[in-house]
Short mmCIF file of C-alpha atoms and ligand atoms in Angstrom, two decimals:
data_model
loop_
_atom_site.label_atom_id
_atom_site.label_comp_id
_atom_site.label_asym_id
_atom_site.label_seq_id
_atom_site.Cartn_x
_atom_site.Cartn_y
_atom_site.Cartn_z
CA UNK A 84 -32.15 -31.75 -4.48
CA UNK A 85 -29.36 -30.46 -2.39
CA UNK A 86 -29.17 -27.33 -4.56
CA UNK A 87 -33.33 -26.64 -3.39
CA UNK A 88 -32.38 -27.06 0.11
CA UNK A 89 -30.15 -24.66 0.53
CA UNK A 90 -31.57 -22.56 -1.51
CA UNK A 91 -34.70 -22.85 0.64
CA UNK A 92 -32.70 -22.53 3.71
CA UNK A 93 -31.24 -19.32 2.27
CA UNK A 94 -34.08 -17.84 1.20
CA UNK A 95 -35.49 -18.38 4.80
CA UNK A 96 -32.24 -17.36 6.45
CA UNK A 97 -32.30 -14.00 4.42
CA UNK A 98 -36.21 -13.52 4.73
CA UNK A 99 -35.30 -14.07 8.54
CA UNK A 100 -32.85 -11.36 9.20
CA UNK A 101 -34.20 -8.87 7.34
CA UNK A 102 -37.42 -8.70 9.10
CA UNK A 103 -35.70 -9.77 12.37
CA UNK A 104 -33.20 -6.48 12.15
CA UNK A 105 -35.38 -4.41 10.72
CA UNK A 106 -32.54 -1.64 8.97
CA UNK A 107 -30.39 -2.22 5.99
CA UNK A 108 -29.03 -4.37 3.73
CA UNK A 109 -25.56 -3.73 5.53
CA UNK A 110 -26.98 -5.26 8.61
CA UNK A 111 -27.93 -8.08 6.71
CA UNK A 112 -24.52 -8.64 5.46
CA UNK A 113 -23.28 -8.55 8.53
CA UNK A 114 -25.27 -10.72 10.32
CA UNK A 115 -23.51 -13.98 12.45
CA UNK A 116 -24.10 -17.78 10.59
CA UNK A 117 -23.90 -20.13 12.66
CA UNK A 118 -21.68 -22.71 11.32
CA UNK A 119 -24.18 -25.55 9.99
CA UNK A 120 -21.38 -28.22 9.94
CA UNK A 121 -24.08 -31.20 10.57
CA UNK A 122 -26.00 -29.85 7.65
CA UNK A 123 -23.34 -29.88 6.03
CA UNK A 124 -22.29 -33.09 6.46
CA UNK A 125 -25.60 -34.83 5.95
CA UNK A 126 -25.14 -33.04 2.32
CA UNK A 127 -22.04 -34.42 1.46
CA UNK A 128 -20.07 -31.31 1.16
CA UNK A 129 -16.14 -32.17 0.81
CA UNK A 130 -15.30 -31.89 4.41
CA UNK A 131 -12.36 -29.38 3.16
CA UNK A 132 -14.45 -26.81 2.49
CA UNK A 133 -15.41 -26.19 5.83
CA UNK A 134 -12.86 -28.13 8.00
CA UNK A 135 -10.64 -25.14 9.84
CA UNK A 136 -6.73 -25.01 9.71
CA UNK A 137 -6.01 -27.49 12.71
CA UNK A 138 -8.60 -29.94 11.73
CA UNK A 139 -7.04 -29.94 7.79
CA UNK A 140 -3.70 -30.78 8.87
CA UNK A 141 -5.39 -33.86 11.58
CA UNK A 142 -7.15 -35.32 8.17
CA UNK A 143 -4.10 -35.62 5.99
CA UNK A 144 -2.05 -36.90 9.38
CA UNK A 145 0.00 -33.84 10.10
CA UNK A 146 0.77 -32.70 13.94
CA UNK A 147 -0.31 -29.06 14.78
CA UNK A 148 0.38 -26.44 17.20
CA UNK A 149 -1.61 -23.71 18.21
CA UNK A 150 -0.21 -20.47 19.13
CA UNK A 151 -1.34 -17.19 20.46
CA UNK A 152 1.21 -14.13 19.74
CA UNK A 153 0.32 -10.77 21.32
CA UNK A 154 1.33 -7.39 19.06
CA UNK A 155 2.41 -4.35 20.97
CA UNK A 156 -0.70 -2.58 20.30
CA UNK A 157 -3.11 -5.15 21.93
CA UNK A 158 -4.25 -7.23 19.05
CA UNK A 159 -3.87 -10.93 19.26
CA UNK A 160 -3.14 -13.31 16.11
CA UNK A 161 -3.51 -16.97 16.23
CA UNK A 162 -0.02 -18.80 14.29
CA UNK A 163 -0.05 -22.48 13.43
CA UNK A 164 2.68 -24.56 13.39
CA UNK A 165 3.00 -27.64 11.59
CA UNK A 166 5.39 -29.97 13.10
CA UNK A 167 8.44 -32.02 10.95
CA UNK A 168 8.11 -35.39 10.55
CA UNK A 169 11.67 -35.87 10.31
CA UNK A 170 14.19 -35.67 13.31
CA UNK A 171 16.84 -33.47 11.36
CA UNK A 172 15.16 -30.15 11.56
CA UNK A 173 16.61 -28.56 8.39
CA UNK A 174 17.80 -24.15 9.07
CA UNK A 175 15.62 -21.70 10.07
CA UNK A 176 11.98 -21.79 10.88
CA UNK A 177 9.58 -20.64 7.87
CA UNK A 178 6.58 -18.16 8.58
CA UNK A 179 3.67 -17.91 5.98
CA UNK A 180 1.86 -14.84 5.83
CA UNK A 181 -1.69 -15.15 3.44
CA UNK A 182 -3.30 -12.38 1.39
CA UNK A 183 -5.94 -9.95 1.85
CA UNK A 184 -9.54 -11.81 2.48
CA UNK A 185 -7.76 -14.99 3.56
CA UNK A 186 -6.19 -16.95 6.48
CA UNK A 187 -3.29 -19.81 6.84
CA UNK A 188 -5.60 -22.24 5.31
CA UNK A 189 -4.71 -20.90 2.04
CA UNK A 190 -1.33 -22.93 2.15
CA UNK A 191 -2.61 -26.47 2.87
CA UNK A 192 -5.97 -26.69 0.89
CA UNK A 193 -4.24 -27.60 -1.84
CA UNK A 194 -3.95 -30.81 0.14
CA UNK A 195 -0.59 -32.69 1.00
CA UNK A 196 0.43 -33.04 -2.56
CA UNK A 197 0.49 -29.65 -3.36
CA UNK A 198 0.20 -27.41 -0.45
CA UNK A 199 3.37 -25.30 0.66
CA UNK A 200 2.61 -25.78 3.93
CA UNK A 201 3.10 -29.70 3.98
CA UNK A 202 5.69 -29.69 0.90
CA UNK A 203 7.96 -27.52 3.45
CA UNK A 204 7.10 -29.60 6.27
CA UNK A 205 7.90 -32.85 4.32
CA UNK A 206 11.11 -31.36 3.41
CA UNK A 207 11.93 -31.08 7.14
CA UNK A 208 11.28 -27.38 8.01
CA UNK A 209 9.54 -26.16 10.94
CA UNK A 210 6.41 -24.15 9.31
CA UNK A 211 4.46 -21.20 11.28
CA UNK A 212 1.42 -20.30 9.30
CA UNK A 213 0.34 -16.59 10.57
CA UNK A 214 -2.80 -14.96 10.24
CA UNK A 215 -3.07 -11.07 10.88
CA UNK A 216 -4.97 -9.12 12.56
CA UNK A 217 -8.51 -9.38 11.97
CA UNK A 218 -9.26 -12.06 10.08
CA UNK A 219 -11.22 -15.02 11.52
CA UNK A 220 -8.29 -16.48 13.26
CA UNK A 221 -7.08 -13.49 14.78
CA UNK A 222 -10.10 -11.33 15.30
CA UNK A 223 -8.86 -10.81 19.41
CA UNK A 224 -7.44 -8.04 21.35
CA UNK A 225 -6.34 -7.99 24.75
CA UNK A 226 -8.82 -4.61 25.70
CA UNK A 227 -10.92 -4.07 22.27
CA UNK A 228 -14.15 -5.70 21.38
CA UNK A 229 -14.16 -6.57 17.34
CA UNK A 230 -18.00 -6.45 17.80
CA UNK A 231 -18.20 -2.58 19.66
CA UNK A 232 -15.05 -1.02 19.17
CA UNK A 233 -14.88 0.62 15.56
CA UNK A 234 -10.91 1.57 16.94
CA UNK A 235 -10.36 -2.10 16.23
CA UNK A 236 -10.58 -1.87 12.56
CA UNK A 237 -8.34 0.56 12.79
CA UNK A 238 -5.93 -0.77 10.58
CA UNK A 239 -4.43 -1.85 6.82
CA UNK A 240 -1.27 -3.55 5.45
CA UNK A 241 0.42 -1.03 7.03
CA UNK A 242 0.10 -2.36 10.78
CA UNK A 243 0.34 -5.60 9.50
CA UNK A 244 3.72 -5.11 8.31
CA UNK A 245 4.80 -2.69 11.92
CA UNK A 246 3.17 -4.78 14.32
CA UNK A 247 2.07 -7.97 13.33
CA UNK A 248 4.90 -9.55 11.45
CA UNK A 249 7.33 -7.82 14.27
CA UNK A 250 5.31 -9.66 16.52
CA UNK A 251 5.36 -13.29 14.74
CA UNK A 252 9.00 -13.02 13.74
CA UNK A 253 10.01 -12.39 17.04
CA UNK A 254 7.81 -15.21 18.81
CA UNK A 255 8.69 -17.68 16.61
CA UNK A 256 12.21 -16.77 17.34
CA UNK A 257 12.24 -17.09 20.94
CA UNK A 258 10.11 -20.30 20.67
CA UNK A 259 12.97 -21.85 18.82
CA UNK A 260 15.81 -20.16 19.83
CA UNK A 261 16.98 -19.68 16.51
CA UNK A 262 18.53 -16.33 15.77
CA UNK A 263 16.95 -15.81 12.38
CA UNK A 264 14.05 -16.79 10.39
CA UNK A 265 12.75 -17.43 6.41
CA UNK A 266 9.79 -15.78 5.32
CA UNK A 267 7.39 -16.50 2.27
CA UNK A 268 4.30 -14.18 1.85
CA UNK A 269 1.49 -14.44 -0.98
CA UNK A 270 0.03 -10.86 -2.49
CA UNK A 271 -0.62 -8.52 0.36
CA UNK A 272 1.76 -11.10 2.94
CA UNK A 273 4.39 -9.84 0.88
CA UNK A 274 2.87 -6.02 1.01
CA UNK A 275 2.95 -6.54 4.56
CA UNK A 276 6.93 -7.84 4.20
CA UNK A 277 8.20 -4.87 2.58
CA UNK A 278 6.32 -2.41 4.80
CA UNK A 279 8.01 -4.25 7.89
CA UNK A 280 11.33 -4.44 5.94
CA UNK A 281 11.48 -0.73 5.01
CA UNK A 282 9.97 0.95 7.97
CA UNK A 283 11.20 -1.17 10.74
CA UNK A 284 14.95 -1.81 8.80
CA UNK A 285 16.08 -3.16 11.72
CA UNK A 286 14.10 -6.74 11.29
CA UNK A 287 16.22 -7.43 7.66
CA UNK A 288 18.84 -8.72 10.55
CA UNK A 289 16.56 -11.53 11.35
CA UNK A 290 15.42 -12.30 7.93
CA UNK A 291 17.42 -15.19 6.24
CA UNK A 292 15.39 -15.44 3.02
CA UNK A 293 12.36 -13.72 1.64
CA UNK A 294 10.07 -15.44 -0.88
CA UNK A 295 6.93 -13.37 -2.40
CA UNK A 296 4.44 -15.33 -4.65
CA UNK A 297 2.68 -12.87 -6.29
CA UNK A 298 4.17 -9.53 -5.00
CA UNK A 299 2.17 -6.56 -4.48
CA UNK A 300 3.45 -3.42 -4.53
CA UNK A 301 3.21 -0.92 -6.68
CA UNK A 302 -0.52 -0.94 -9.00
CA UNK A 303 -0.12 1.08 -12.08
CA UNK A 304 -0.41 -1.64 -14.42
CA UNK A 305 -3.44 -3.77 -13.03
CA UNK A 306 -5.40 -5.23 -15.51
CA UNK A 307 -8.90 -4.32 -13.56
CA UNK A 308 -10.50 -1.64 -15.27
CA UNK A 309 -13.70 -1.81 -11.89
CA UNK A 310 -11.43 -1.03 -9.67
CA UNK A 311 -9.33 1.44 -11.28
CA UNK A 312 -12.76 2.97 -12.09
CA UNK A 313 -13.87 2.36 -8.14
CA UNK A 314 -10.49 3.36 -6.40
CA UNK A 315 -10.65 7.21 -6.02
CA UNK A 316 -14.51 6.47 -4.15
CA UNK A 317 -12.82 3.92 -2.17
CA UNK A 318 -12.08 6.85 0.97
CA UNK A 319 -15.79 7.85 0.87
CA UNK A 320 -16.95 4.45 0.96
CA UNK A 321 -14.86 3.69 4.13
CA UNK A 322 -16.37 6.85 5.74
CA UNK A 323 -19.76 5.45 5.13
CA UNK A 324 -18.98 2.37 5.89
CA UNK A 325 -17.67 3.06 9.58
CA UNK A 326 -20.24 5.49 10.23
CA UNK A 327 -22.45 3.08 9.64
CA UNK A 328 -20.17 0.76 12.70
CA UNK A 329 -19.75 -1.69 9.18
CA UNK A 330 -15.71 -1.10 9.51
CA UNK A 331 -15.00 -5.50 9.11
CA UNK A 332 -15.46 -6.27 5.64
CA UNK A 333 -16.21 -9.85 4.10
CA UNK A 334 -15.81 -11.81 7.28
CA UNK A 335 -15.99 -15.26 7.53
CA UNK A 336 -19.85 -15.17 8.98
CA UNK A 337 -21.27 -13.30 7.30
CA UNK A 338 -23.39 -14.31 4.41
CA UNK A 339 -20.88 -13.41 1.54
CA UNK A 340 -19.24 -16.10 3.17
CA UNK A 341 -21.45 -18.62 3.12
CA UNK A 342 -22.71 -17.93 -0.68
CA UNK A 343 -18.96 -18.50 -1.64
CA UNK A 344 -19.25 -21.74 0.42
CA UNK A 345 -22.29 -22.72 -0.77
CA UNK A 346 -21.97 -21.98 -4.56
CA UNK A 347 -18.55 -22.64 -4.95
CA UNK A 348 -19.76 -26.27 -3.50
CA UNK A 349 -22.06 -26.99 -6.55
CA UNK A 350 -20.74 -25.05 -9.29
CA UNK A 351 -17.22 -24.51 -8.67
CA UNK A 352 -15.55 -23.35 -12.29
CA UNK A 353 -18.90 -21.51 -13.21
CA UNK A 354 -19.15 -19.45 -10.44
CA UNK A 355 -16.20 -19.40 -8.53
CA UNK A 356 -13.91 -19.60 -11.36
CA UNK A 357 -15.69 -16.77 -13.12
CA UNK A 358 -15.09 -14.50 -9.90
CA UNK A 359 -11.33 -15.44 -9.82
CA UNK A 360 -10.87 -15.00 -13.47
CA UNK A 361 -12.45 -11.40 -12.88
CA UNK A 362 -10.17 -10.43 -9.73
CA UNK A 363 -7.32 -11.70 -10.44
CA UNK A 364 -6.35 -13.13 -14.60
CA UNK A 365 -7.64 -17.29 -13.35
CA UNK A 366 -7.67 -19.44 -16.25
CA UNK A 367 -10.41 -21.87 -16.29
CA UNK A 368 -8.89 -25.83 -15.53
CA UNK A 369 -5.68 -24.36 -14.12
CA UNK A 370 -6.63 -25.41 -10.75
CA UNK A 371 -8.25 -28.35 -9.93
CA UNK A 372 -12.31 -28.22 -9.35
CA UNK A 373 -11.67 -29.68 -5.70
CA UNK A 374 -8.93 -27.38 -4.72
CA UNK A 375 -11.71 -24.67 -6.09
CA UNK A 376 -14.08 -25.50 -4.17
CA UNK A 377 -12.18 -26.21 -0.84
CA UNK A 378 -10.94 -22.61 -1.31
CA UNK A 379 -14.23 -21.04 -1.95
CA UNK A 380 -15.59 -22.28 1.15
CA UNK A 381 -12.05 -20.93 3.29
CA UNK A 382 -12.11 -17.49 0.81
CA UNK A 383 -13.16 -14.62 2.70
CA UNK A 384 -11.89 -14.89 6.06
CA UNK A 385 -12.21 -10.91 6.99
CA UNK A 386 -10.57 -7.46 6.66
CA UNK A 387 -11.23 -4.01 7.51
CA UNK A 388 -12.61 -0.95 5.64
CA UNK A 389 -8.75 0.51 5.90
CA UNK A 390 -7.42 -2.24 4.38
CA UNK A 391 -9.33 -1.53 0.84
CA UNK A 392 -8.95 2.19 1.34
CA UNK A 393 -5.38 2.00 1.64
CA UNK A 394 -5.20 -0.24 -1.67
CA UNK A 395 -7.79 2.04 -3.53
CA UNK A 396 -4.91 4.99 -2.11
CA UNK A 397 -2.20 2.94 -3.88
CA UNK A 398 -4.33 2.83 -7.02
CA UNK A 399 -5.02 6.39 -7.16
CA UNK A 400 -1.87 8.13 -6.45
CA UNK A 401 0.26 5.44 -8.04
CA UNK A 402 2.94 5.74 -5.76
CA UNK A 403 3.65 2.74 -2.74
CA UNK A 404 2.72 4.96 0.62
CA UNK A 405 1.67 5.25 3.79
CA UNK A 406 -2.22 5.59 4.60
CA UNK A 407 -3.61 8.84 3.63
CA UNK A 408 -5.39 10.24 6.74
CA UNK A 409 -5.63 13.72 5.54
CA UNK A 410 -3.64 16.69 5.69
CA UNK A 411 -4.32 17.49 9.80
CA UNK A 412 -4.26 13.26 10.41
CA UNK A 413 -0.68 13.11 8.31
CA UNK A 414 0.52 15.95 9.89
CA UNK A 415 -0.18 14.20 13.16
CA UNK A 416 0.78 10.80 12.80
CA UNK A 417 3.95 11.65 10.15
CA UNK A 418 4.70 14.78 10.60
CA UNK A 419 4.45 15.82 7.37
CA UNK A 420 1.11 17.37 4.72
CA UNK A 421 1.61 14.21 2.60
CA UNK A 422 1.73 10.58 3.64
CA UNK A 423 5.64 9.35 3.47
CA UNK A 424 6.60 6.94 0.50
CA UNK A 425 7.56 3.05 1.55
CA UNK A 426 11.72 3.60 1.15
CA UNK A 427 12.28 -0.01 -0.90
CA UNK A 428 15.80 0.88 -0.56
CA UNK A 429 15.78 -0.43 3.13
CA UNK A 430 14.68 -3.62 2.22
CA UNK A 431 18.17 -5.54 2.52
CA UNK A 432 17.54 -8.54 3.37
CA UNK A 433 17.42 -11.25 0.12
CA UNK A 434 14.16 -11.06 -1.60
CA UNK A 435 13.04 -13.63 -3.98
CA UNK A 436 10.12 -13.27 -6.14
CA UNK A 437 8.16 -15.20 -7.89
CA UNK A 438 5.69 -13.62 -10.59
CA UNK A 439 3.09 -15.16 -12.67
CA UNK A 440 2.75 -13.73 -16.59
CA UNK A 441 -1.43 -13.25 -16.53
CA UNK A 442 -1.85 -11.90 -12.87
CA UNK A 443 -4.13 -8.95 -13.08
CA UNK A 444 -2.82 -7.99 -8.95
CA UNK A 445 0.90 -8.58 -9.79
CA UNK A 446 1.74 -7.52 -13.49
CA UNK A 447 5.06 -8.43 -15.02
CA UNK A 448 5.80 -4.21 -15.28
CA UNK A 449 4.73 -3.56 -11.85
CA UNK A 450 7.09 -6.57 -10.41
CA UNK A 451 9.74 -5.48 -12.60
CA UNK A 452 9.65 -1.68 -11.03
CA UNK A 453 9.75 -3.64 -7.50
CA UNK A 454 12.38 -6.16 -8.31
CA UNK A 455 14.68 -2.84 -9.47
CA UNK A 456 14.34 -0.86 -6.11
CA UNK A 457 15.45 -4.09 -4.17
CA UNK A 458 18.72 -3.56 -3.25
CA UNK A 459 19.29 -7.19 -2.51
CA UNK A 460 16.94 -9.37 -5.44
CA UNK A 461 17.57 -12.98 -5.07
CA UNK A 462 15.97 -13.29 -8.52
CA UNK A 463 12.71 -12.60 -9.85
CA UNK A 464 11.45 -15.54 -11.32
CA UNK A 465 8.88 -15.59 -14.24
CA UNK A 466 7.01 -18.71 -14.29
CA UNK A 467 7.10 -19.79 -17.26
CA UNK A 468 3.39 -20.41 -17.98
CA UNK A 469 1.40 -17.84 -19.81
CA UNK A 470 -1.69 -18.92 -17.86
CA UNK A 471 -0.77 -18.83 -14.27
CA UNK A 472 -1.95 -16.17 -12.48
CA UNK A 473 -2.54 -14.91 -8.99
CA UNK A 474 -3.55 -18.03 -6.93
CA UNK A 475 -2.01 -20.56 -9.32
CA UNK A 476 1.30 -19.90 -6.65
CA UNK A 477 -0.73 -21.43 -4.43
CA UNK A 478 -3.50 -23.80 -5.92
CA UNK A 479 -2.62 -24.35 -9.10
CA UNK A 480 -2.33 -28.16 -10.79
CA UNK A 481 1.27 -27.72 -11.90
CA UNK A 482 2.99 -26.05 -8.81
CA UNK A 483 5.38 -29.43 -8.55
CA UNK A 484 6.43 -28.90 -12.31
CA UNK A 485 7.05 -24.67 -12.07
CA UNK A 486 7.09 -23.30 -8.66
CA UNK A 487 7.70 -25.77 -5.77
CA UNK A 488 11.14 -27.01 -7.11
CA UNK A 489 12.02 -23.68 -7.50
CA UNK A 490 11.39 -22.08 -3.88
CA UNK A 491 12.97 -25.68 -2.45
CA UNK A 492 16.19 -25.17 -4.02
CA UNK A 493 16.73 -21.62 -3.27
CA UNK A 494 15.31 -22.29 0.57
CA UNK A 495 18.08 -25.08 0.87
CA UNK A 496 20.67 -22.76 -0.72
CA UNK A 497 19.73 -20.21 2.38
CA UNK A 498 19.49 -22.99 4.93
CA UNK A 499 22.47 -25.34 4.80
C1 NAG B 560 -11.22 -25.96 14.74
O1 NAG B 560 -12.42 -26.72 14.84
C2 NAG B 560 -12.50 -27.51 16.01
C3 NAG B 560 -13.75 -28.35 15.91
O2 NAG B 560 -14.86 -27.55 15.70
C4 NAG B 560 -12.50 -26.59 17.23
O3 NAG B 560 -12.51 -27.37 18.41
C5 NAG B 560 -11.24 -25.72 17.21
O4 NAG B 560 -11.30 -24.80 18.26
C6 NAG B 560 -11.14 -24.98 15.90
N1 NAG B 560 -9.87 -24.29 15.88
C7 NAG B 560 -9.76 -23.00 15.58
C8 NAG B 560 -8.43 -22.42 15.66
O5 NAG B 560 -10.72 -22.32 15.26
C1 NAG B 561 16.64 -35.57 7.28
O1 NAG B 561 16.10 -36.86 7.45
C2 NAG B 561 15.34 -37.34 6.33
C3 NAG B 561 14.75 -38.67 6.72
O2 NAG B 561 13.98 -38.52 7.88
C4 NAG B 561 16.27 -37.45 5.12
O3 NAG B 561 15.51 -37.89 3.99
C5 NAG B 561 16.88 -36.10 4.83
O4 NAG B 561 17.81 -36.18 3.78
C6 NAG B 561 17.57 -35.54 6.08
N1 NAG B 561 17.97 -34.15 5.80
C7 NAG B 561 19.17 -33.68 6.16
C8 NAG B 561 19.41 -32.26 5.82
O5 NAG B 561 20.00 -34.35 6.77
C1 NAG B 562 10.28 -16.62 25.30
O1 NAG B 562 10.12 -18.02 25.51
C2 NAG B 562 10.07 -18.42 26.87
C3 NAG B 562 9.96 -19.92 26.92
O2 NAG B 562 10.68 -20.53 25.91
C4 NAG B 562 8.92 -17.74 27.58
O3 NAG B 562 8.96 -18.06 28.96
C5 NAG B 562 9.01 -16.21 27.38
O4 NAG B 562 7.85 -15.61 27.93
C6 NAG B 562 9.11 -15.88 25.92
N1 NAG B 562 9.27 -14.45 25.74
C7 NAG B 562 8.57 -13.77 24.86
C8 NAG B 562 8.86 -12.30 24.77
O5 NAG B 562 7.74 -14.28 24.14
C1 NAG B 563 -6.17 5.32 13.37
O1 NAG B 563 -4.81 5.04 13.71
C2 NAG B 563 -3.92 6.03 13.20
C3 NAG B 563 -2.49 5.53 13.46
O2 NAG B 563 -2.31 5.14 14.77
C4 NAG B 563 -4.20 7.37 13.82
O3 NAG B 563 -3.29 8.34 13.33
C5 NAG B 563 -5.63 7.77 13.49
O4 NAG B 563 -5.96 8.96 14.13
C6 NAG B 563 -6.59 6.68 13.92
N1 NAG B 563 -7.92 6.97 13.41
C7 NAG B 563 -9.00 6.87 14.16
C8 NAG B 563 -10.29 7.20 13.49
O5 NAG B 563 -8.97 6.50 15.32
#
């Protein structure tokens, strides 16, 4: 019954906006839902899959703070914080940076069993949960209009990493008067980590510990063959794309959105399962069906054109660099024919990582090549489960028995 209504609803919703726009499928992609939340709830969805960040934490009786950091070219990201139970504040403050297509949410729909961001919080740290630029959080600047201003989307992992994390690091620093702070990023939060790290060396200073769940760096080994197929169109695609004033990609309203919502709602290890185990090596049963669908419902939360085109850049010339702009644009904004190589050896502040054996982002080769250019590797821990792979870090059913204990003990080892 439920299934017809929507279905209906979507069928009239699509039939709607693509006579009421009149031009092409794009615009129909990227046309604004309005967030049916009383629909919603008269269909019994699991309130998790559409609850946001702030209203999460409220449910499972966690205190939150929002916070509005401003970057030093304009943009303005939205960090959470969730607040210690305890009294005894234990080291420094922990930012949590998500992955490409997602938001904070990522770390506390596993609920408060499971989810780093309350497991840290229980354990008496002070948590900031960023979101970059862009995403549905953070999708503000102080002069430019996400809707009109195509300069907006100006941007990939690489301004993440010079501007936003700057940013974050140094707010939540001066919020708690602490001179350093620990960091733990999942897939392109750690891309953005060792950008920051290598190109702005200075910050290692303020980093006590680094933790990477799924690190993404170099992709010569990913276990995609679409993509790899895909990557070298990935520049022309952008250029259509923004010509076309399409430059956000996969936003939380549009309708992508709400199909992951809505199918991952009813079918959750069919369909959304199937599209993990496609992107990224899931293993069917590995995560709960709840935590499944609560994340297909927060999955998707926006990104630009750049952002792909600077991954599809790191596919194709194999090599971890800056964004390609062209000969005349690199000349301009580097100085040099040829976009500059990420120098790893800067990164000396201690990195931990933590890699899963069946990730088709993160393969055991391509962390190992990372984990040797480190100059200062904490350790690079295999998890010792041949079926975890890229979300399982964050989702899956047995974080408690290989991961959490883990990242605990070596964030107390930093911290006391
Ligand atoms: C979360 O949802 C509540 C209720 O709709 C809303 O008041 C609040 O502004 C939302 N917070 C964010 C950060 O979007
Ligand atoms: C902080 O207090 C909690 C109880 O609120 C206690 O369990 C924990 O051991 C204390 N941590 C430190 C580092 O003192
Ligand atoms: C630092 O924090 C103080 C209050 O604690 C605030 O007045 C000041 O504007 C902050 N500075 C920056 C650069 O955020
Ligand atoms: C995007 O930003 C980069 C870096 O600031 C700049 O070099 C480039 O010209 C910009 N591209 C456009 C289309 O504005």
């Amino acid at each position: 019954m439920e299934i017809i209504i929507l279905s209906v609803l979507y069928l009239l919703h699509v039939g709607f906006v693509s006579c009421g726009s009149g031009t092409t499928g794009y615009k129909l992609l990227n046309f604004a839902i309005p967030d049916a939340r009383l629909l919603k709830k008269s269909l019994r969805f699991d309130e998790d899959i559409y609850l946001n960040f702030t209203e999460l934490a409220h449910k499972y009786k966690y205190s939150t703070e929002e916070h509005h950091v401003a970057t030093d070219d304009g943009y303005i990201l939205t960090v959470f914080r969730i607040l210690p139970k305890c009294r005894n504040i234990t080291g420094y403050p922990i930012i949590l940076l998500h992955g490409i297509f997602d938001s904070s949410d990522v770390f506390i729909l596993a609920g408060p069993q499971n989810g780093l961001g309350y497991v840290l919080t229980d354990n008496c740290y002070d948590v900031w949960a960023a979101n970059h630029r862009g995403n549905v959080y953070s999708r503000k600047h102080v002069a430019l209009d996400p809707n009109k201003d195509s300069e907006y989307w100006n941007y990939s992992f690489d301004e993440h990493g010079v501007y936003d994390l700057p940013a974050v690091i140094d707010y939540v620093m001066n919020s708690t008067g602490l001179p350093k702070v620990n960091y733990i990023g999942h897939s392109q939060g750690t891309t953005d980590f060792f950008t920051m790290a290598s190109l702005k060396p200075d910050y290692n200073a303020k980093i006590q510990l680094s933790v990477h769940l799924a690190p993404v760096v170099f992709w010569k080994n990913f276990g995609i063959p679409v993509l790899k197929f895909l990557a070298p169109s990935v520049n022309s695609l952008k250029d259509a794309l923004d010509k076309a004033g399409l430059s956000e990609v996969l936003a939380k309203h549009q309708l992508a959105h709400v199909f992951m919502e809505y199918s991952c709602r009813f079918v959750p290890n069919e369909i959304c399962g199937t599209g993990l185990y496609i992107t990224t090596g899931y293993k069917s049963g590995t995560i709960s069906s709840r935590t499944l669908s609560a994340a297909g419902g927060h999955l998707f939360s926006g990104t630009s054109t750049k952002s792909l085109a600077h991954l599809g850049q790191l596919i194709t010339s194999q090599k971890f660099q800056r964004f390609d702009e062209g000969t005349s644009g690199n000349i301009q904004r580097y100085g040099t024919r040829l976009p500059p190589e990420y120098d790893l050896s800067k990164v000396t502040s201690p990195v931990l990582l933590m890699t899963a054996q069946n990730d088709y982002l993160s393969p055991l080769e391509d962390v190992k090549e990372l984990a040797s250019k480190l100059p200062n590797l904490v350790e690079n821990v295999i998890i010792p489960n041949p079926t975890w792979s890229h979300n399982n870090h964050l989702w899956g059913k047995d974080v408690w028995k290989f991961e959490l204990p883990k990242i605990l003990e070596y964030i107390k080892y930093y911290n006391s």
